Tab-separated table of C-alpha atoms in Angstrom:
chain	number	residue	atom	x	y	z
A	1	UNK	CA	0.079	-0.081	-0.106
A	2	UNK	CA	3.022	2.180	0.947
A	3	UNK	CA	4.991	1.182	-2.472
A	4	UNK	CA	1.430	2.655	-4.619
A	5	UNK	CA	0.484	5.345	-2.385
A	6	UNK	CA	3.900	7.006	-3.367
A	7	UNK	CA	3.144	6.557	-6.414
A	8	UNK	CA	0.001	7.602	-6.730
A	9	UNK	CA	1.667	11.336	-5.397
A	10	UNK	CA	4.829	10.994	-8.126
A	11	UNK	CA	2.555	10.803	-10.473
A	12	UNK	CA	0.539	14.008	-9.787
A	13	UNK	CA	2.970	16.016	-8.699
A	14	UNK	CA	4.718	14.627	-12.150
A	15	UNK	CA	0.598	15.829	-13.556
A	16	UNK	CA	1.225	19.384	-11.719
A	17	UNK	CA	4.583	19.848	-12.811
A	18	UNK	CA	3.872	19.822	-16.581
A	19	UNK	CA	1.004	21.735	-16.094
A	20	UNK	CA	0.901	24.977	-18.241
A	21	UNK	CA	1.226	27.892	-16.478
A	22	UNK	CA	-0.101	31.245	-17.584
A	23	UNK	CA	-0.513	34.655	-16.266
A	24	UNK	CA	-4.798	36.746	-16.639
A	25	UNK	CA	-4.611	39.865	-16.302
A	26	UNK	CA	-8.239	40.969	-14.821
A	27	UNK	CA	-10.233	43.410	-12.514
A	28	UNK	CA	-12.261	42.679	-9.730
A	29	UNK	CA	-15.431	42.919	-11.654
A	30	UNK	CA	-18.874	40.562	-11.813
A	31	UNK	CA	-18.215	40.926	-15.600
A	32	UNK	CA	-15.225	38.737	-15.331
A	33	UNK	CA	-16.940	35.886	-13.092
A	34	UNK	CA	-16.520	32.892	-15.532
A	35	UNK	CA	-12.281	33.520	-14.581
A	36	UNK	CA	-13.190	33.463	-10.927
A	37	UNK	CA	-15.359	30.164	-11.257
A	38	UNK	CA	-12.782	27.663	-13.919
A	39	UNK	CA	-10.637	29.880	-11.254
A	40	UNK	CA	-11.859	28.712	-7.586
A	41	UNK	CA	-13.458	24.769	-8.921
A	42	UNK	CA	-10.095	23.662	-10.413
A	43	UNK	CA	-11.325	24.151	-14.131
A	44	UNK	CA	-8.018	25.619	-15.526
A	45	UNK	CA	-5.847	22.530	-12.866
A	46	UNK	CA	-8.248	20.254	-15.024
A	47	UNK	CA	-7.550	21.396	-18.207
A	48	UNK	CA	-4.147	21.143	-17.670
A	49	UNK	CA	-2.866	24.555	-16.665
A	50	UNK	CA	-1.367	26.470	-12.825
A	51	UNK	CA	-2.840	29.979	-13.769
A	52	UNK	CA	-2.407	33.223	-12.277
A	53	UNK	CA	-5.213	35.610	-11.797
A	54	UNK	CA	-3.374	39.251	-11.715
A	55	UNK	CA	-5.897	42.127	-10.808
A	56	UNK	CA	-5.692	45.827	-12.844
A	57	UNK	CA	-8.024	48.928	-11.396
A	58	UNK	CA	-8.683	49.767	-14.753
A	59	UNK	CA	-9.384	47.781	-18.312
A	60	UNK	CA	-7.017	49.410	-20.371
A	61	UNK	CA	-3.495	48.366	-17.820
A	62	UNK	CA	-4.034	45.225	-18.912
A	63	UNK	CA	-4.206	45.126	-22.876
A	64	UNK	CA	-0.166	47.522	-22.225
A	65	UNK	CA	0.448	44.165	-19.350
A	66	UNK	CA	-0.248	41.650	-22.197
A	67	UNK	CA	1.471	43.285	-25.022
A	68	UNK	CA	4.199	43.826	-22.976
A	69	UNK	CA	4.397	40.048	-21.498
A	70	UNK	CA	3.719	40.619	-17.606
A	71	UNK	CA	0.652	38.835	-18.156
A	72	UNK	CA	0.132	36.146	-21.091
A	73	UNK	CA	-3.998	36.915	-21.000
A	74	UNK	CA	-6.443	39.916	-20.800
A	75	UNK	CA	-9.764	39.792	-19.889
A	76	UNK	CA	-11.503	42.822	-19.603
A	77	UNK	CA	-13.398	45.447	-21.373
A	78	UNK	CA	-12.939	46.720	-24.881
A	79	UNK	CA	-10.805	50.481	-24.888
A	80	UNK	CA	-9.327	52.258	-27.675
A	81	UNK	CA	-6.098	51.566	-25.841
A	82	UNK	CA	-6.555	48.296	-26.164
A	83	UNK	CA	-7.765	48.887	-30.190
A	84	UNK	CA	-5.188	50.501	-30.686
A	85	UNK	CA	-2.647	47.827	-29.674
A	86	UNK	CA	-3.941	45.255	-31.833
A	87	UNK	CA	-4.051	47.169	-34.428
A	88	UNK	CA	-0.497	47.683	-34.708
A	89	UNK	CA	-0.625	43.804	-34.475
A	90	UNK	CA	1.140	43.961	-30.603
A	91	UNK	CA	-2.356	41.749	-29.977
A	92	UNK	CA	-5.119	39.139	-31.354
A	93	UNK	CA	-8.826	38.489	-29.507
A	94	UNK	CA	-9.675	35.651	-28.738
A	95	UNK	CA	-12.888	35.611	-27.759
A	96	UNK	CA	-15.366	36.566	-25.751
A	97	UNK	CA	-16.643	37.621	-22.493
A	98	UNK	CA	-19.288	40.100	-20.582
A	99	UNK	CA	-22.244	42.160	-22.444
A	100	UNK	CA	-24.128	44.844	-21.715
A	101	UNK	CA	-27.289	43.016	-22.287
A	102	UNK	CA	-30.484	44.772	-21.567
A	103	UNK	CA	-32.252	42.904	-17.702
A	104	UNK	CA	-28.173	42.206	-17.039
A	105	UNK	CA	-27.270	45.509	-14.372
A	106	UNK	CA	-23.358	45.775	-15.494
A	107	UNK	CA	-22.093	49.805	-16.308
A	108	UNK	CA	-24.823	52.377	-14.940
A	109	UNK	CA	-25.270	56.478	-14.972
A	110	UNK	CA	-25.071	57.831	-12.050
A	111	UNK	CA	-25.808	61.722	-10.278
A	112	UNK	CA	-24.607	63.279	-7.640
A	113	UNK	CA	-26.872	64.262	-5.494
A	114	UNK	CA	-26.626	67.730	-6.196
A	115	UNK	CA	-26.598	67.411	-10.347
A	116	UNK	CA	-29.567	65.305	-9.249
A	117	UNK	CA	-31.234	67.999	-6.806
A	118	UNK	CA	-31.293	70.069	-9.664
A	119	UNK	CA	-32.996	68.181	-12.466
A	120	UNK	CA	-30.885	65.287	-13.502
A	121	UNK	CA	-33.119	62.351	-13.441
A	122	UNK	CA	-32.502	60.499	-16.121
A	123	UNK	CA	-29.716	59.506	-18.781
A	124	UNK	CA	-31.405	61.772	-21.587
A	125	UNK	CA	-30.557	64.499	-19.509
A	126	UNK	CA	-26.812	64.070	-19.366
A	127	UNK	CA	-25.399	67.004	-22.387
A	128	UNK	CA	-23.518	69.678	-20.649
A	129	UNK	CA	-22.775	67.535	-17.531
A	130	UNK	CA	-19.274	67.066	-16.222
A	131	UNK	CA	-19.156	62.945	-16.138
A	132	UNK	CA	-16.595	61.482	-14.609
A	133	UNK	CA	-14.444	58.115	-16.242
A	134	UNK	CA	-12.140	55.934	-15.700
A	135	UNK	CA	-9.765	57.122	-19.445
A	136	UNK	CA	-11.205	58.544	-22.409
A	137	UNK	CA	-11.847	55.937	-24.439
A	138	UNK	CA	-12.570	53.313	-22.041
A	139	UNK	CA	-15.791	51.717	-21.836
A	140	UNK	CA	-17.130	54.356	-20.265
A	141	UNK	CA	-16.648	56.640	-22.629
A	142	UNK	CA	-17.473	54.669	-25.548
A	143	UNK	CA	-21.212	54.045	-23.253
A	144	UNK	CA	-21.395	57.595	-23.047
A	145	UNK	CA	-21.241	58.193	-26.685
A	146	UNK	CA	-23.726	55.476	-27.669
A	147	UNK	CA	-26.103	56.918	-25.247
A	148	UNK	CA	-25.037	60.032	-27.308
A	149	UNK	CA	-26.494	59.021	-30.473
A	150	UNK	CA	-29.675	57.296	-29.267
A	151	UNK	CA	-31.231	60.753	-27.791
A	152	UNK	CA	-29.559	63.006	-30.804
A	153	UNK	CA	-26.847	65.161	-28.122
A	154	UNK	CA	-23.345	65.269	-29.290
A	155	UNK	CA	-20.134	64.129	-27.412
A	156	UNK	CA	-18.272	67.409	-27.418
A	157	UNK	CA	-21.383	68.812	-24.697
A	158	UNK	CA	-20.451	66.995	-22.308
A	159	UNK	CA	-16.924	67.834	-20.385
A	160	UNK	CA	-15.791	64.243	-19.486
A	161	UNK	CA	-13.180	64.245	-16.677
A	162	UNK	CA	-11.240	61.039	-17.094
A	163	UNK	CA	-9.760	59.940	-13.000
A	164	UNK	CA	-7.906	56.885	-13.969
A	165	UNK	CA	-9.314	54.310	-11.923
A	166	UNK	CA	-12.443	53.276	-10.359
A	167	UNK	CA	-12.210	54.559	-6.741
A	168	UNK	CA	-11.081	57.572	-8.117
A	169	UNK	CA	-14.188	58.124	-10.188
A	170	UNK	CA	-16.646	56.712	-6.968
A	171	UNK	CA	-14.895	59.339	-4.930
A	172	UNK	CA	-16.107	61.888	-6.924
A	173	UNK	CA	-18.852	61.421	-7.764
A	174	UNK	CA	-19.544	61.298	-3.724
A	175	UNK	CA	-18.223	64.630	-3.414
A	176	UNK	CA	-19.929	66.084	-6.172
A	177	UNK	CA	-16.714	67.402	-7.801
A	178	UNK	CA	-18.733	66.429	-11.149
A	179	UNK	CA	-22.065	65.940	-12.095
A	180	UNK	CA	-22.653	62.081	-12.855
A	181	UNK	CA	-20.037	58.465	-13.304
A	182	UNK	CA	-20.248	55.774	-15.294
A	183	UNK	CA	-19.201	53.558	-12.603
A	184	UNK	CA	-19.920	48.819	-12.731
A	185	UNK	CA	-22.883	48.346	-10.310
A	186	UNK	CA	-20.088	46.353	-8.099
A	187	UNK	CA	-18.127	49.581	-7.272
A	188	UNK	CA	-21.491	51.947	-7.604
A	189	UNK	CA	-23.874	49.872	-4.522
A	190	UNK	CA	-21.791	50.567	-1.244
A	191	UNK	CA	-22.009	54.350	-2.915
A	192	UNK	CA	-25.406	54.361	-3.452
A	193	UNK	CA	-26.094	52.130	-0.046
A	194	UNK	CA	-24.738	55.027	1.707
A	195	UNK	CA	-26.721	57.363	-0.036
A	196	UNK	CA	-23.369	59.009	-1.892
A	197	UNK	CA	-25.596	59.035	-5.310
A	198	UNK	CA	-28.462	58.298	-7.359
A	199	UNK	CA	-28.885	55.915	-10.575
A	200	UNK	CA	-30.024	56.959	-13.358
A	201	UNK	CA	-30.492	53.826	-15.350
A	202	UNK	CA	-28.105	51.266	-17.487
A	203	UNK	CA	-26.424	51.305	-20.150
A	204	UNK	CA	-27.926	47.346	-21.128
A	205	UNK	CA	-31.145	48.835	-20.899
A	206	UNK	CA	-30.466	52.037	-23.628
A	207	UNK	CA	-27.497	51.110	-25.647
A	208	UNK	CA	-26.176	47.123	-25.136
A	209	UNK	CA	-23.317	46.402	-27.321
A	210	UNK	CA	-20.681	43.605	-26.574
A	211	UNK	CA	-18.208	45.316	-23.845
A	212	UNK	CA	-16.028	42.515	-23.167
A	213	UNK	CA	-13.035	39.880	-24.563
A	214	UNK	CA	-9.908	37.707	-24.080
A	215	UNK	CA	-7.084	38.901	-25.606
A	216	UNK	CA	-3.292	37.770	-26.068
A	217	UNK	CA	-0.167	38.648	-27.247
A	218	UNK	CA	0.801	36.867	-31.046
A	219	UNK	CA	4.213	35.057	-28.784
A	220	UNK	CA	1.261	34.181	-25.925
A	221	UNK	CA	-0.889	32.546	-29.325
A	222	UNK	CA	2.127	30.180	-31.063
A	223	UNK	CA	1.584	28.288	-27.581
A	224	UNK	CA	-1.927	26.842	-29.294
A	225	UNK	CA	-2.175	24.523	-26.693
A	226	UNK	CA	-2.323	26.765	-23.786
A	227	UNK	CA	-4.959	29.933	-25.724
A	228	UNK	CA	-7.020	25.875	-26.555
A	229	UNK	CA	-6.949	24.770	-22.640
A	230	UNK	CA	-7.531	28.477	-21.101
A	231	UNK	CA	-10.449	28.515	-24.150
A	232	UNK	CA	-11.762	25.855	-23.208
A	233	UNK	CA	-12.134	25.376	-19.198
A	234	UNK	CA	-13.634	28.976	-19.777
A	235	UNK	CA	-16.103	28.307	-21.851
A	236	UNK	CA	-16.696	25.756	-19.013
A	237	UNK	CA	-17.185	27.854	-16.671
A	238	UNK	CA	-18.963	30.104	-19.537
A	239	UNK	CA	-22.196	27.825	-19.720
A	240	UNK	CA	-22.120	27.161	-15.640
A	241	UNK	CA	-22.367	30.590	-14.288
A	242	UNK	CA	-24.986	31.312	-17.516
A	243	UNK	CA	-27.590	27.911	-16.843
A	244	UNK	CA	-26.696	28.352	-12.889
A	245	UNK	CA	-27.063	31.760	-13.053
A	246	UNK	CA	-28.360	33.918	-15.403
A	247	UNK	CA	-31.015	32.128	-16.052
A	248	UNK	CA	-32.349	32.714	-12.815
A	249	UNK	CA	-31.871	36.650	-12.898
A	250	UNK	CA	-35.426	38.302	-12.282
A	251	UNK	CA	-36.229	42.212	-12.621
A	252	UNK	CA	-32.062	42.524	-12.666
A	253	UNK	CA	-31.464	39.936	-9.396
A	254	UNK	CA	-30.849	36.237	-8.857
A	255	UNK	CA	-32.455	34.266	-6.812
A	256	UNK	CA	-29.024	32.967	-3.627
A	257	UNK	CA	-30.919	29.312	-3.653
A	258	UNK	CA	-29.222	25.820	-2.729
A	259	UNK	CA	-28.192	25.905	-6.457
A	260	UNK	CA	-26.992	30.584	-7.260
A	261	UNK	CA	-25.093	30.004	-3.997
A	262	UNK	CA	-21.900	28.394	-4.782
A	263	UNK	CA	-21.130	30.195	-7.586
A	264	UNK	CA	-22.384	33.799	-6.097
A	265	UNK	CA	-19.892	33.135	-3.188
A	266	UNK	CA	-16.695	32.486	-5.761
A	267	UNK	CA	-17.749	36.171	-7.526
A	268	UNK	CA	-18.206	37.465	-3.804
A	269	UNK	CA	-14.485	35.756	-2.631
A	270	UNK	CA	-12.975	37.479	-6.180
A	271	UNK	CA	-14.846	41.152	-6.380
A	272	UNK	CA	-14.469	41.738	-2.702
A	273	UNK	CA	-18.150	41.994	-2.040
A	274	UNK	CA	-20.559	40.634	0.501
A	275	UNK	CA	-23.557	38.377	-1.205
A	276	UNK	CA	-25.420	40.629	-1.717
A	277	UNK	CA	-24.367	42.289	-3.542
A	278	UNK	CA	-23.785	40.652	-6.455
A	279	UNK	CA	-26.628	38.988	-6.725
A	280	UNK	CA	-27.365	42.424	-8.191
A	281	UNK	CA	-24.624	42.411	-10.614
A	282	UNK	CA	-24.401	39.573	-12.798
A	283	UNK	CA	-23.080	40.373	-16.089
A	284	UNK	CA	-24.153	39.035	-19.238
A	285	UNK	CA	-22.138	36.573	-20.687
A	286	UNK	CA	-22.440	34.069	-24.102
A	287	UNK	CA	-22.792	30.206	-22.651
A	288	UNK	CA	-20.673	29.159	-25.618
A	289	UNK	CA	-18.153	32.442	-25.343
A	290	UNK	CA	-19.345	34.048	-29.031
A	291	UNK	CA	-18.492	37.225	-29.776
A	292	UNK	CA	-19.886	39.947	-31.335
A	293	UNK	CA	-17.706	40.895	-34.388
A	294	UNK	CA	-20.589	42.594	-36.090
A	295	UNK	CA	-20.508	45.353	-32.212
A	296	UNK	CA	-16.723	44.451	-32.554
A	297	UNK	CA	-16.071	46.495	-35.759
A	298	UNK	CA	-19.152	49.219	-34.982
A	299	UNK	CA	-16.878	49.631	-32.199
A	300	UNK	CA	-14.303	50.113	-34.112
A	301	UNK	CA	-15.298	52.511	-36.097
A	302	UNK	CA	-16.861	54.857	-34.017
A	303	UNK	CA	-13.829	55.065	-31.896
A	304	UNK	CA	-11.865	55.791	-35.517
A	305	UNK	CA	-14.168	58.238	-36.302
A	306	UNK	CA	-13.958	60.229	-32.819
A	307	UNK	CA	-9.749	60.754	-32.998
A	308	UNK	CA	-9.011	58.003	-30.343
A	309	UNK	CA	-7.982	54.637	-32.463
A	310	UNK	CA	-6.132	54.984	-35.422
A	311	UNK	CA	-7.425	54.659	-39.032
A	312	UNK	CA	-6.957	51.320	-41.166
A	313	UNK	CA	-8.051	48.707	-39.599
A	314	UNK	CA	-11.303	47.066	-38.801
A	315	UNK	CA	-12.350	43.783	-36.298
A	316	UNK	CA	-11.348	41.055	-38.653
A	317	UNK	CA	-7.282	42.635	-38.534
A	318	UNK	CA	-7.595	42.038	-35.057
A	319	UNK	CA	-9.600	38.837	-34.552
A	320	UNK	CA	-7.875	35.235	-34.278
A	321	UNK	CA	-10.312	33.614	-35.967
A	322	UNK	CA	-8.586	29.851	-35.127
A	323	UNK	CA	-10.285	30.531	-31.769
A	324	UNK	CA	-13.098	33.310	-31.887
A	325	UNK	CA	-16.311	31.670	-31.749
A	326	UNK	CA	-18.293	34.779	-33.803
A	327	UNK	CA	-22.031	35.713	-32.941
């Protein structure tokens, strides 16, 4: 028995040593829920990967870190910076992640108490206001651009205030140095609960779009086995998250029950949020990890039109067709 135990132990050790190592750059947001599920439930390990998660406070630095090799994969929202790097050939999109979709609160428009009292009561009232975002060309900036197009006001009528991080944007909103901010629900919930801001609406209800993606550098993509293993583990987690959490969402929130609680607790663990805040912050993610390529192309064209992204490329040029499942 002792000899058998030693053989089994040495075999397990060998398997662990043979695992491919990968570092993923990610934000502590529910929009990356499948990443946390795959890590916590061992889906990366089952696929033969030894994954380290590296956390950031804004999306664009993840794209830069992926290009430089500080991380192997980036999983976050599309930004102008990401598109510019991809347009130069230093990044490729390999899969879809979060989407803004009606009924699934993710990014919201929030007013300061002072601006709300002065009449800022809905998203269409944001014209002419001072609005905090993380960075120029970020997903928050693009969401505001879509809103301007929908309601017929010019984005130039808005004073964009880039504050470089979610925490800075939330602090400016609470301190009333801006009229409004675009923030993920996970950042804004505590602010609302404390009476520090007012919700005006959700981006997914106003202008649905493909928010997040998985991407990698050409160097990482040259290891096709590594990429395939990562995507397989994430797709397994995408499906579980969709079937257990997303199908249970009603009125923008998931119930806490025997089926949902284990996954909700994982998301709470990695986002550093209490469970009762996670339930109303379940980002929509395609169960098969598909990417809305047409919308990605629209994003690039819009950002190019604003002068945020270099011209001369489209979605087809930045997508790794061997891996992307188009929607």
